[in-house]
Amino acid sequence: MSERWKYQIKTGLPFGLGLPIVITSFEWFGTSFAEAFLTKKFLVYLLVFLFFGIFVIGYSNWREKKKNEEYNKQK
């Protein structure tokens, strides 16, 4: 696996896992655990945020990291 993908997964995965859990935990107050977390809605949230976190946020963080490395090389 390339260094870029490792970095994207490392930086995007916490976002992709954390945000759907936080959003669903707010909805959990009026329902049971199974109704909140063991549904298709939660699975869709999880997959969408994982995709967005790894591919979009991870890639933008990778580009920023590379920019900073190039800037630091020039100094």
Coordinates of C-alpha atoms in Angstrom, one line a residue:
M1 CA 0.0 0.0 0.0
S2 CA 1.4 3.4 -0.9
E3 CA 2.3 6.0 1.6
R4 CA -0.5 8.3 0.5
W5 CA -3.2 5.7 1.1
K6 CA -1.8 4.9 4.5
Y7 CA -1.9 8.6 5.4
Q8 CA -5.4 9.0 4.0
I9 CA -6.7 6.1 6.0
K10 CA -4.9 7.2 9.1
T11 CA -6.3 10.8 8.9
G12 CA -9.8 10.1 7.4
L13 CA -10.8 7.0 9.4
P14 CA -11.3 8.8 12.8
F15 CA -13.7 11.3 11.0
G16 CA -15.5 8.5 9.2
L17 CA -16.0 6.5 12.3
G18 CA -16.5 9.2 14.9
L19 CA -19.0 11.5 13.2
P20 CA -21.8 8.9 12.5
I21 CA -21.4 7.6 16.1
V22 CA -21.8 11.1 17.5
I23 CA -24.8 11.9 15.2
T24 CA -26.5 8.6 16.1
S25 CA -25.8 9.0 19.8
F26 CA -27.9 12.2 19.8
E27 CA -30.7 10.3 18.2
W28 CA -30.3 7.5 20.7
F29 CA -31.7 9.4 23.7
G30 CA -35.3 8.7 22.8
T31 CA -34.8 5.1 21.5
S32 CA -33.1 1.9 22.3
F33 CA -29.5 1.1 21.3
A34 CA -30.7 -1.4 18.7
E35 CA -33.1 1.1 17.1
A36 CA -30.3 3.7 16.9
F37 CA -27.2 1.7 16.0
L38 CA -28.3 -1.5 14.4
T39 CA -30.3 0.0 11.5
K40 CA -29.7 0.5 7.8
K41 CA -29.8 4.3 8.4
F42 CA -26.7 4.0 10.7
L43 CA -25.0 1.7 8.2
V44 CA -25.6 4.3 5.4
Y45 CA -24.3 7.1 7.7
L46 CA -21.2 5.0 8.5
L47 CA -20.4 4.2 4.8
V48 CA -21.0 7.7 3.6
F49 CA -18.8 9.3 6.3
L50 CA -16.1 6.6 5.9
F51 CA -16.0 7.3 2.1
F52 CA -16.0 11.1 2.7
G53 CA -13.4 10.9 5.5
I54 CA -10.9 8.7 3.7
F55 CA -11.2 10.0 0.2
V56 CA -12.0 13.7 0.6
I57 CA -10.6 14.7 4.0
G58 CA -7.7 12.2 3.8
Y59 CA -6.7 13.4 0.3
S60 CA -6.9 17.1 1.2
N61 CA -4.8 16.4 4.3
W62 CA -2.3 14.6 2.1
R63 CA -2.0 17.5 -0.3
E64 CA -1.5 19.9 2.6
K65 CA 1.2 17.7 4.1
K66 CA 3.0 17.6 0.7
K67 CA 2.8 21.4 0.4
N68 CA 4.3 21.8 3.8
E69 CA 7.1 19.4 3.1
E70 CA 8.0 21.2 -0.1
Y71 CA 7.9 24.6 1.7
N72 CA 10.1 23.3 4.4
K73 CA 12.6 21.9 1.9
Q74 CA 13.0 25.3 0.3
K75 CA 13.9 27.0 3.6

